[in-house]
């Protein structure tokens, strides 16, 4: 079991471009959560998804950000028209159907130039 | 209601000493309390976790103490080592809802 996988590990974008971050949950986990971590800060919840459903997106900015977890394939966090303030580490976590602590991936470090 | 308050913000401990990090919560619906360890440039790693029907859980040098009536829980690292130097986050969760994290404690263990 390879654990939670995220790619790319590092992503550099210029202002105005799009960023796509991918997360493959652990085998047997059906719940995916995305968190953002700014330098020297804690983890802020963004969005919670199950297959083909967004369960809670209360932490995700309403503009430019979107997330999906299709029936097949990884979960994707998409940031359109990136700005410098989007530079952060984005972590995905997954958990099994019965809940509990999430298992985190290694993160994607987004740098916006 | 959804906050988890963590203290101290930073901690310096001598090698071999005991590191203690405290957390407090308000929401009584929380039913699982994990601790995560994060090294620079890495993702948070689940360290140890406890449910509220247990007052203490020990795994190696790491112990969680849980006080349900006070709505507080703490992480104790016995015989702290330089390799324990990291940022520690407490969290709380109810079922499948998203984890609610404390702001983190940066631990430095000095020789």
Coordinates of C-alpha atoms in Angstrom, one line a residue, chain A residues 18-94:
Chain A
X18 CA -3.8 27.4 -13.9
X19 CA -2.6 25.0 -11.3
X20 CA -3.8 21.4 -11.1
X21 CA -3.0 19.3 -8.0
X22 CA -3.7 15.6 -7.9
X23 CA -4.3 13.3 -5.0
X24 CA -4.7 9.5 -5.0
X25 CA -6.1 8.3 -1.6
X26 CA -5.0 5.2 0.2
X27 CA -6.5 1.9 -1.0
X28 CA -9.9 1.4 0.7
X29 CA -10.2 5.1 1.6
X30 CA -13.3 6.8 0.1
X31 CA -13.0 10.2 1.8
X32 CA -10.6 12.9 0.6
X33 CA -9.8 16.2 2.3
X34 CA -7.7 19.1 1.0
X35 CA -5.8 21.4 3.3
X36 CA -3.6 24.4 2.7
X37 CA -0.6 25.3 4.8
X38 CA 1.1 28.7 4.5
X39 CA 4.7 29.0 5.7
X40 CA 5.1 28.8 9.4
X41 CA 1.3 28.3 9.8
X42 CA -1.1 25.5 10.6
X43 CA -3.3 23.5 8.3
X44 CA -6.5 25.1 7.0
X45 CA -9.3 22.9 5.7
X46 CA -10.4 23.6 2.2
X47 CA -12.7 20.9 0.9
X48 CA -14.0 17.4 1.7
X49 CA -15.0 15.0 -1.1
X50 CA -16.3 11.5 -1.6
X51 CA -16.5 9.9 -5.0
X52 CA -18.4 12.2 -7.3
X53 CA -19.6 14.3 -4.4
X54 CA -18.4 17.5 -2.7
X55 CA -19.5 17.1 0.9
X56 CA -18.1 20.3 2.4
X57 CA -16.4 23.1 0.6
X58 CA -16.7 25.7 3.3
X59 CA -13.0 26.3 3.5
X60 CA -12.4 26.8 -0.2
X61 CA -12.5 30.3 -1.7
X62 CA -15.5 30.7 -3.9
X63 CA -13.6 32.1 -6.8
X64 CA -10.8 30.5 -8.8
X65 CA -10.8 27.3 -6.7
X66 CA -12.6 24.1 -7.5
X67 CA -12.2 20.4 -6.6
X68 CA -13.4 17.1 -7.8
X69 CA -13.1 13.4 -7.0
X70 CA -14.4 11.5 -10.1
X71 CA -15.6 7.9 -10.1
X72 CA -12.3 6.9 -11.7
X73 CA -9.0 8.5 -11.1
X74 CA -7.5 10.9 -8.5
X75 CA -9.0 13.8 -6.8
X76 CA -8.0 17.1 -8.3
X77 CA -7.7 20.6 -6.8
X78 CA -7.8 23.2 -9.5
X79 CA -6.7 26.8 -9.0
X80 CA -7.5 29.1 -11.9
X81 CA -5.7 32.4 -12.6
X82 CA -3.2 31.9 -9.7
X83 CA -2.0 34.9 -7.7
X84 CA 1.1 35.2 -5.5
X85 CA -1.0 34.6 -2.4
X86 CA -1.8 31.1 -3.6
X87 CA 1.8 30.1 -3.0
X88 CA 1.5 27.5 -0.2
X89 CA 1.8 23.8 0.5
X90 CA -1.4 21.9 -0.4
X91 CA -2.0 18.6 1.4
X92 CA -4.4 15.9 0.7
X93 CA -5.6 13.5 3.3
X94 CA -7.8 10.4 3.0

